[in-house]
XYZ file of C-alpha atoms in Angstrom:
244
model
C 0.000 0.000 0.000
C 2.748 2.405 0.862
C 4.836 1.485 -2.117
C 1.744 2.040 -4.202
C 1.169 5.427 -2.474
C 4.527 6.868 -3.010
C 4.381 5.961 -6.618
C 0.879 7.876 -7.037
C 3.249 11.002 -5.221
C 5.853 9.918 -7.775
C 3.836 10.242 -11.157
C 2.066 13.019 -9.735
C 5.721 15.131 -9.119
C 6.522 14.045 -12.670
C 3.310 15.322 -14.178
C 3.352 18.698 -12.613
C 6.974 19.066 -13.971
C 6.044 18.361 -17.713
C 2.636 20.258 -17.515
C 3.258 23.112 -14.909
C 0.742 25.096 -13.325
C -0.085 28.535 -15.008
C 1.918 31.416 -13.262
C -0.411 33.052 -10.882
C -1.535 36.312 -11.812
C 0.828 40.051 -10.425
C -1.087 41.094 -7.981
C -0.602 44.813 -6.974
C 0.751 45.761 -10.320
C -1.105 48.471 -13.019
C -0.593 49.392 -17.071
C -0.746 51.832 -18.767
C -2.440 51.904 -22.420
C -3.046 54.549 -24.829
C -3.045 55.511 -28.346
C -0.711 58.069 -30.128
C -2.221 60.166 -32.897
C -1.374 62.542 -35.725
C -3.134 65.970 -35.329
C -2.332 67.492 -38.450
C -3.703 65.652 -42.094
C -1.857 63.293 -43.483
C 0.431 64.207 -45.879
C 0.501 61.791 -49.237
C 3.770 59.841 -48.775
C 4.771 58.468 -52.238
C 6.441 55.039 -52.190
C 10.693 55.143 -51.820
C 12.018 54.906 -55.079
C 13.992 51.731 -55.905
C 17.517 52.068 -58.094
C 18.647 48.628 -57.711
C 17.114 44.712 -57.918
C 14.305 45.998 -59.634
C 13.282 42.298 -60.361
C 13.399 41.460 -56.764
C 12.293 45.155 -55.006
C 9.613 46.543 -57.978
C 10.008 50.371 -58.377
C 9.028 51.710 -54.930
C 8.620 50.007 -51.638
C 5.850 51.873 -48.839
C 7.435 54.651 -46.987
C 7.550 53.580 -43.474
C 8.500 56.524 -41.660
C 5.508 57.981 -41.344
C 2.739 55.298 -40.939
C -0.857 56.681 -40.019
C -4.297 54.447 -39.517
C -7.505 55.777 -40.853
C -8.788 56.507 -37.379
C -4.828 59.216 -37.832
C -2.912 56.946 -35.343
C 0.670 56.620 -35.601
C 2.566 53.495 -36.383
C 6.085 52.427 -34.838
C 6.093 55.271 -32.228
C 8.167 53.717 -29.518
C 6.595 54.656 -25.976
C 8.509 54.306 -23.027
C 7.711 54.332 -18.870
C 10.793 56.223 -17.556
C 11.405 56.473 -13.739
C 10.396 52.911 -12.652
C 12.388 51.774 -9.821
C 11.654 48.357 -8.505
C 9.984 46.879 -11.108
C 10.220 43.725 -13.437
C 13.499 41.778 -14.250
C 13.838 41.871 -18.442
C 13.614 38.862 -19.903
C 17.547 38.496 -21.260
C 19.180 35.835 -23.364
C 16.174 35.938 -25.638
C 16.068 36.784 -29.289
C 14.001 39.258 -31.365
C 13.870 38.998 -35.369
C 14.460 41.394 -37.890
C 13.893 40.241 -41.395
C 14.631 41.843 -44.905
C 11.693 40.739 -47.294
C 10.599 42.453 -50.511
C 13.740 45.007 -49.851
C 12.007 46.136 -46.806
C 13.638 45.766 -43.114
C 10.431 44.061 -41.208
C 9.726 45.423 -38.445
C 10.058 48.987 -39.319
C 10.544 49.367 -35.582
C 11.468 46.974 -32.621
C 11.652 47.427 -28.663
C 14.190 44.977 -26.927
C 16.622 44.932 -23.448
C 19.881 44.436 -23.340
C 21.130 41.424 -23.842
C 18.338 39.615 -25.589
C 19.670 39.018 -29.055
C 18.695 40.249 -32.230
C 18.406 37.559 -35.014
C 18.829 39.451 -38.625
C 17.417 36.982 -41.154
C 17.064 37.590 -45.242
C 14.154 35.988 -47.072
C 14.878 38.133 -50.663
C 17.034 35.890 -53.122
C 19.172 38.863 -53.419
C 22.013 40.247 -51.404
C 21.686 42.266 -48.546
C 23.567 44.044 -45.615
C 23.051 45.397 -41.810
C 25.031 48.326 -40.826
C 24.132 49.164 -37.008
C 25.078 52.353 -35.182
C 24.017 53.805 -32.557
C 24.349 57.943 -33.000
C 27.580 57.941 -34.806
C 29.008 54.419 -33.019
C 29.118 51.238 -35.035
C 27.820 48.068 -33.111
C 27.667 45.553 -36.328
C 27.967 45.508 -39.991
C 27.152 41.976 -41.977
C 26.242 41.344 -45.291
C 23.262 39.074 -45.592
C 23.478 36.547 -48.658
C 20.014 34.666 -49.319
C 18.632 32.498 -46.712
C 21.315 34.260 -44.016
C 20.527 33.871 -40.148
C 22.707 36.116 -38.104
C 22.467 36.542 -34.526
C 23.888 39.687 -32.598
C 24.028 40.580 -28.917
C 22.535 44.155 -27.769
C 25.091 44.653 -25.779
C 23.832 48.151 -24.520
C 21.063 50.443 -24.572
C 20.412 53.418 -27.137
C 18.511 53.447 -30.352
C 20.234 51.355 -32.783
C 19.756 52.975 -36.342
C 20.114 49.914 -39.253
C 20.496 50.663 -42.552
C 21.132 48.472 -45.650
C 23.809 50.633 -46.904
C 25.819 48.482 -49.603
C 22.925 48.249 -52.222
C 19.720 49.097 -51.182
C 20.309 52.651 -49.222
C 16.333 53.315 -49.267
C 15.966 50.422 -46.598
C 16.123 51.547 -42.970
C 14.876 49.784 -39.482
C 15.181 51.082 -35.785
C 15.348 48.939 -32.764
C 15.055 50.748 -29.172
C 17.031 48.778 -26.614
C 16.740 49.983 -22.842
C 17.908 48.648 -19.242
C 14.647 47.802 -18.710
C 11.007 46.171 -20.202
C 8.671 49.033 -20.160
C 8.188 49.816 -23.452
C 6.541 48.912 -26.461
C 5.752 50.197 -30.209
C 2.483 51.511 -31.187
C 0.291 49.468 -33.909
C -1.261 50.704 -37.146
C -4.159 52.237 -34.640
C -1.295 53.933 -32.764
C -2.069 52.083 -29.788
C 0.053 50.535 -26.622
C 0.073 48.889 -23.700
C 2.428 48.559 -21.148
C 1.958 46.174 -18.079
C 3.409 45.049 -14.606
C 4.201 48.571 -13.631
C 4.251 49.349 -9.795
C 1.964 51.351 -9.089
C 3.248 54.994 -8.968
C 4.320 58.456 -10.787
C 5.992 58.282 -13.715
C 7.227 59.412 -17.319
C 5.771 58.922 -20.178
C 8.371 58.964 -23.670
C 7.052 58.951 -26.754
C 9.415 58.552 -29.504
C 9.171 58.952 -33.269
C 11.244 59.252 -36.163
C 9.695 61.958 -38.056
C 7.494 63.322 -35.136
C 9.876 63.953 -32.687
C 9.635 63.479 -29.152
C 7.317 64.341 -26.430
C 7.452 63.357 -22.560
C 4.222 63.472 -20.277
C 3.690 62.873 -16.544
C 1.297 59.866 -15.235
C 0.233 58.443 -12.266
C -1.401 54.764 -11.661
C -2.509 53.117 -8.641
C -2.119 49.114 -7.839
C -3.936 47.301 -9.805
C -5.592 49.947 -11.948
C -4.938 50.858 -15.903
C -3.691 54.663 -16.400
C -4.750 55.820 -19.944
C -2.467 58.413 -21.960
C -3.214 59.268 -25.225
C -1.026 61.505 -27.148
C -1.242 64.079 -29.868
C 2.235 64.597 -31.896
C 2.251 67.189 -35.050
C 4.177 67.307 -38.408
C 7.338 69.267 -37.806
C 7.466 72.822 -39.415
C 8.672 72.989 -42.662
C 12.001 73.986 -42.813
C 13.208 77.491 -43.972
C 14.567 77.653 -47.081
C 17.798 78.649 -47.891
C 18.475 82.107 -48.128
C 15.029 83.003 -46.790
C 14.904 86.101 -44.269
């Protein structure tokens, strides 16, 4: 009877270890979620023109720099919780994927910590390259034949500017890499959510790469959602030269 018991305990202790329970649920934590939108009309972005693989690229590939929905949010704005002390511990050693496909980067824009990895993978039949900086600082620069997988540590945080530089110099693809996990990219509604936040007072960063940036103040309790939405403008037009 015993033996039979302890095998029961046995079989039990090996089926919680293949089929673990679900992770209970943060209690005490809050989000934040909001959407970020264009307040000015959209101005008609023709497609980048393409010099080079015509057979592979076409003519013109969509200008992703300034992505807006139909309800005018704003695509790949990278929004950021700054000031959280206390919080989370980023998910490191894992690995994020930036693809080139129809002469596009894709993402346009990624969020990641450092040291997760960023896998750079080419699914065009034509040659490509990866030149990373951040600012004026080279981190990597690989060329990408067909069917390439190359993985590269973030070893640090800044925005890391990639540009396919050798051939195609139209193509272009951010990735935001902070200390910590509270931040995410807005979809084609121009909305995000950030979660697991302790409750408190904070920043809030909005980044984009046409738009500019913008910072706003927010507070959220334990186990509430704070909502900030956020208006950006076009930038002025700039003088031209000679003008008085």
């Amino acid at each position: 009877m015993r033996s039979r018991l302890v095998r029961g305990m046995l079989s039990a202790a090996a089926a919680l270890a293949l089929f673990p329970a679900a992770a209970p649920a943060l209690a005490g934590l809050a989000s934040v979620t909001g959407t970020v939108r264009l307040t000015d009309p959209m101005p008609v972005r023709p497609p980048l023109p393409v010099f080079k693989s015509h057979e592979v690229c076409g003519d013109g590939v969509p200008d992703e720099r300034l992505v807006v929905g139909h309800n005018g949010g704003v695509q790949y704005v990278v929004v950021t919780v700054e000031g959280v002390r206390d919080g989370k511990k980023p998910e490191r050693d894992t690995t994020i994927t930036l693809d080139n496909r129809a002469c596009r980067f894709v993402p346009h824009v990624l969020v990641a910590v450092v040291w997760q990895w960023l896998a750079i993978t080419n699914s065009d039949p034509i040659l490509h390259n990866a030149d990373a900086r951040i600012g004026t600082d080279p981190l990597f620069n690989v060329a990408l034949p067909p069917k390439a997988h190359v993985r590269k540590p973030l070893a640090r945080a800044g925005l890391v500017a990639i540009v396919c530089d050798v051939r195609h110099t139209w193509m272009s693809a951010f990735v935001d890499v902070a200390e910590h996990p509270y931040h995410a990219v807005t979809d084609l509604d121009g909305a995000y959510a950030i979660r697991d936040l302790p409750p408190g007072s904070y920043t809030l960063r909005v980044w984009h790469e046409e738009l500019g940036t913008r910072t706003l103040p927010f507070s959220v309790k334990a186990d509430d959602t704070a909502t900030v939405d956020v208006e950006l403008g076009l930038p002025a037009p700039k003088a031209t030269e000679g003008a008085r």
